[in-house]
mmCIF file of C-alpha atoms in Angstrom:
data_model
loop_
_atom_site.group_PDB
_atom_site.id
_atom_site.type_symbol
_atom_site.label_atom_id
_atom_site.label_comp_id
_atom_site.label_asym_id
_atom_site.label_seq_id
_atom_site.Cartn_x
_atom_site.Cartn_y
_atom_site.Cartn_z
ATOM 1 C CA UNK A 4 83.731 144.226 100.927
ATOM 2 C CA UNK A 5 82.593 147.764 102.193
ATOM 3 C CA UNK A 6 83.094 151.683 101.995
ATOM 4 C CA UNK A 7 86.515 152.874 100.604
ATOM 5 C CA UNK A 8 86.373 155.940 102.525
ATOM 6 C CA UNK A 9 86.843 154.787 105.981
ATOM 7 C CA UNK A 10 88.709 156.781 108.527
ATOM 8 C CA UNK A 11 92.024 155.345 110.179
ATOM 9 C CA UNK A 12 90.282 154.898 113.562
ATOM 10 C CA UNK A 13 87.304 153.144 111.926
ATOM 11 C CA UNK A 14 89.790 150.704 110.305
ATOM 12 C CA UNK A 15 91.280 150.036 113.377
ATOM 13 C CA UNK A 16 87.960 149.290 114.904
ATOM 14 C CA UNK A 17 86.857 147.106 112.215
ATOM 15 C CA UNK A 18 90.222 144.956 112.214
ATOM 16 C CA UNK A 19 89.503 143.971 115.702
ATOM 17 C CA UNK A 20 85.792 143.240 115.080
ATOM 18 C CA UNK A 21 87.017 141.082 111.895
ATOM 19 C CA UNK A 22 89.403 139.344 113.829
ATOM 20 C CA UNK A 23 86.862 138.122 116.359
ATOM 21 C CA UNK A 24 84.352 137.149 113.696
ATOM 22 C CA UNK A 25 86.767 135.475 111.092
ATOM 23 C CA UNK A 26 88.135 133.309 114.304
ATOM 24 C CA UNK A 27 85.101 130.928 113.832
ATOM 25 C CA UNK A 28 85.516 130.615 110.040
ATOM 26 C CA UNK A 29 88.992 129.517 110.688
ATOM 27 C CA UNK A 30 87.749 126.545 112.255
ATOM 28 C CA UNK A 31 85.504 125.391 109.443
ATOM 29 C CA UNK A 32 88.095 125.001 106.868
ATOM 30 C CA UNK A 33 86.766 128.339 104.858
ATOM 31 C CA UNK A 34 89.109 131.033 103.401
ATOM 32 C CA UNK A 35 88.653 134.741 103.422
ATOM 33 C CA UNK A 36 88.626 136.362 99.797
ATOM 34 C CA UNK A 37 89.745 140.183 99.225
ATOM 35 C CA UNK A 38 90.300 142.096 96.359
ATOM 36 C CA UNK A 39 93.484 143.892 96.482
ATOM 37 C CA UNK A 40 93.253 147.606 97.807
ATOM 38 C CA UNK A 41 94.238 150.194 100.270
ATOM 39 C CA UNK A 42 92.300 150.541 103.612
ATOM 40 C CA UNK A 43 89.618 148.052 104.187
ATOM 41 C CA UNK A 44 91.045 145.088 102.395
ATOM 42 C CA UNK A 45 94.257 145.408 104.201
ATOM 43 C CA UNK A 46 92.543 145.443 107.567
ATOM 44 C CA UNK A 47 90.547 142.506 106.245
ATOM 45 C CA UNK A 48 93.915 140.642 105.552
ATOM 46 C CA UNK A 49 95.369 141.365 108.750
ATOM 47 C CA UNK A 50 92.384 140.285 110.641
ATOM 48 C CA UNK A 51 92.174 137.005 108.733
ATOM 49 C CA UNK A 52 95.864 136.545 109.322
ATOM 50 C CA UNK A 53 95.504 137.165 113.160
ATOM 51 C CA UNK A 54 92.427 134.808 113.432
ATOM 52 C CA UNK A 55 93.887 131.839 111.469
ATOM 53 C CA UNK A 56 91.962 132.082 108.426
ATOM 54 C CA UNK A 57 93.593 131.287 105.217
ATOM 55 C CA UNK A 58 93.420 134.603 102.826
ATOM 56 C CA UNK A 59 92.861 134.539 98.993
ATOM 57 C CA UNK A 60 93.931 137.842 97.448
ATOM 58 C CA UNK A 61 92.557 138.757 94.048
ATOM 59 C CA UNK A 62 94.784 140.788 91.763
ATOM 60 C CA UNK A 63 93.566 142.577 88.669
ATOM 61 C CA UNK A 64 95.172 141.051 85.492
ATOM 62 C CA UNK A 65 94.870 141.827 81.885
ATOM 63 C CA UNK A 66 95.243 138.937 79.381
ATOM 64 C CA UNK A 67 96.040 136.817 82.248
ATOM 65 C CA UNK A 68 99.313 139.013 83.317
ATOM 66 C CA UNK A 69 98.912 141.017 86.662
ATOM 67 C CA UNK A 70 98.490 145.018 85.660
ATOM 68 C CA UNK A 71 100.095 147.623 87.533
ATOM 69 C CA UNK A 72 98.677 149.257 90.156
ATOM 70 C CA UNK A 73 99.060 152.730 91.202
ATOM 71 C CA UNK A 74 99.833 153.793 94.856
ATOM 72 C CA UNK A 75 98.559 153.513 97.460
ATOM 73 C CA UNK A 76 97.137 150.520 96.234
ATOM 74 C CA UNK A 77 100.509 148.890 95.224
ATOM 75 C CA UNK A 78 101.894 149.162 98.735
ATOM 76 C CA UNK A 79 98.592 147.649 100.143
ATOM 77 C CA UNK A 80 99.020 144.892 97.428
ATOM 78 C CA UNK A 81 102.227 143.887 98.557
ATOM 79 C CA UNK A 82 101.304 143.528 102.170
ATOM 80 C CA UNK A 83 98.139 141.439 101.341
ATOM 81 C CA UNK A 84 100.545 139.027 99.271
ATOM 82 C CA UNK A 85 102.466 138.469 101.980
ATOM 83 C CA UNK A 86 99.448 137.597 104.161
ATOM 84 C CA UNK A 87 97.774 135.344 101.692
ATOM 85 C CA UNK A 88 98.074 131.656 100.921
ATOM 86 C CA UNK A 89 96.994 131.890 97.557
ATOM 87 C CA UNK A 90 96.428 134.564 94.877
ATOM 88 C CA UNK A 91 93.761 134.845 92.174
ATOM 89 C CA UNK A 92 94.012 136.654 88.971
ATOM 90 C CA UNK A 93 90.821 138.257 87.720
ATOM 91 C CA UNK A 94 90.214 140.483 84.522
ATOM 92 C CA UNK A 95 89.315 143.759 85.640
ATOM 93 C CA UNK A 96 90.629 147.403 85.373
ATOM 94 C CA UNK A 97 91.055 148.764 89.117
ATOM 95 C CA UNK A 98 90.928 152.244 87.637
ATOM 96 C CA UNK A 99 87.231 151.527 86.383
ATOM 97 C CA UNK A 100 84.402 151.353 88.847
ATOM 98 C CA UNK A 101 82.122 149.405 86.690
ATOM 99 C CA UNK A 102 84.873 146.922 85.742
ATOM 100 C CA UNK A 103 85.652 146.633 89.704
ATOM 101 C CA UNK A 104 82.051 145.987 90.570
ATOM 102 C CA UNK A 105 81.497 143.467 87.606
ATOM 103 C CA UNK A 106 84.759 141.638 89.291
ATOM 104 C CA UNK A 107 82.942 141.842 92.825
ATOM 105 C CA UNK A 108 80.000 140.561 91.460
ATOM 106 C CA UNK A 109 81.653 137.528 90.058
ATOM 107 C CA UNK A 110 83.654 136.923 93.277
ATOM 108 C CA UNK A 111 80.447 137.119 95.280
ATOM 109 C CA UNK A 112 78.815 134.257 93.156
ATOM 110 C CA UNK A 113 81.678 131.858 94.424
ATOM 111 C CA UNK A 114 81.288 132.672 98.061
ATOM 112 C CA UNK A 115 79.256 131.201 100.810
ATOM 113 C CA UNK A 116 79.098 134.419 103.064
ATOM 114 C CA UNK A 117 79.777 138.126 102.677
ATOM 115 C CA UNK A 118 81.166 140.568 105.498
ATOM 116 C CA UNK A 119 80.043 143.980 104.497
ATOM 117 C CA UNK A 120 81.308 146.985 105.986
ATOM 118 C CA UNK A 121 78.210 149.119 105.406
ATOM 119 C CA UNK A 122 76.659 151.810 106.931
ATOM 120 C CA UNK A 123 73.125 151.210 105.162
ATOM 121 C CA UNK A 124 73.425 154.056 103.003
ATOM 122 C CA UNK A 125 72.250 153.630 99.160
ATOM 123 C CA UNK A 126 75.115 153.531 96.192
ATOM 124 C CA UNK A 127 75.844 156.946 95.502
ATOM 125 C CA UNK A 128 78.034 156.427 91.909
ATOM 126 C CA UNK A 129 81.684 156.072 93.529
ATOM 127 C CA UNK A 130 80.627 153.630 96.401
ATOM 128 C CA UNK A 131 78.986 150.289 95.115
ATOM 129 C CA UNK A 132 78.665 148.673 98.471
ATOM 130 C CA UNK A 133 74.687 148.902 98.763
ATOM 131 C CA UNK A 134 74.513 147.401 95.271
ATOM 132 C CA UNK A 135 76.804 144.483 96.190
ATOM 133 C CA UNK A 136 74.983 143.978 99.213
ATOM 134 C CA UNK A 137 71.812 143.720 97.248
ATOM 135 C CA UNK A 138 73.488 141.600 94.676
ATOM 136 C CA UNK A 139 74.909 139.014 97.011
ATOM 137 C CA UNK A 140 71.625 138.735 98.477
ATOM 138 C CA UNK A 141 69.899 138.299 95.606
ATOM 139 C CA UNK A 142 72.229 135.271 94.474
ATOM 140 C CA UNK A 143 71.703 133.661 97.780
ATOM 141 C CA UNK A 144 74.919 134.559 99.466
ATOM 142 C CA UNK A 145 74.426 135.071 103.531
ATOM 143 C CA UNK A 146 75.310 138.665 104.131
ATOM 144 C CA UNK A 147 76.681 139.840 107.535
ATOM 145 C CA UNK A 148 76.540 143.687 107.998
ATOM 146 C CA UNK A 149 79.251 145.170 109.939
ATOM 147 C CA UNK A 150 79.130 149.093 111.158
ATOM 148 C CA UNK A 151 80.650 149.163 114.788
ATOM 149 C CA UNK A 152 79.629 152.098 117.058
ATOM 150 C CA UNK A 153 81.667 155.203 116.335
ATOM 151 C CA UNK A 154 82.672 154.145 112.606
ATOM 152 C CA UNK A 155 83.086 156.953 110.325
ATOM 153 C CA UNK A 156 83.867 157.982 106.586
ATOM 154 C CA UNK A 157 86.854 159.906 105.781
ATOM 155 C CA UNK A 158 87.072 163.015 103.644
ATOM 156 C CA UNK A 159 88.285 161.433 100.488
ATOM 157 C CA UNK A 160 86.457 159.106 98.341
ATOM 158 C CA UNK A 161 88.451 156.470 96.393
ATOM 159 C CA UNK A 162 87.782 153.749 94.049
ATOM 160 C CA UNK A 163 85.463 150.644 95.125
ATOM 161 C CA UNK A 164 87.412 148.138 97.241
ATOM 162 C CA UNK A 165 86.456 144.432 97.745
#
């Protein structure tokens, strides 16, 4: 989970950092969980696979059927599905921020730990990272914040990502 507007160089930094952190989780029998989307979810999925951590990808559905994803999330979903050992369908609208945040809150309640890619900034109406970090902490989920030196936001923001 983290900021949806990260630069390509930041995503590369994070993929490397995540790979080293996730390697320890792979030995514990845990699984990584990611909500489908471009950018950070794909970097997480690649890092999990490289670290040997089983990956669960969450796809949006409506009435139990997967929903159509717009590009570039559709391409990202294809890669994440190939990296995953399991897929979970969750009822939410990927085009609706509130729906995505509600889905993320539900997913967080099932997690033991949250790796949050977060620069410490407050929620701004598009990016719900600060809210989700606070939500996880308030529900007893251990939170580890990642923001490597040199990390940057991109110019264009997009929908919230897992």
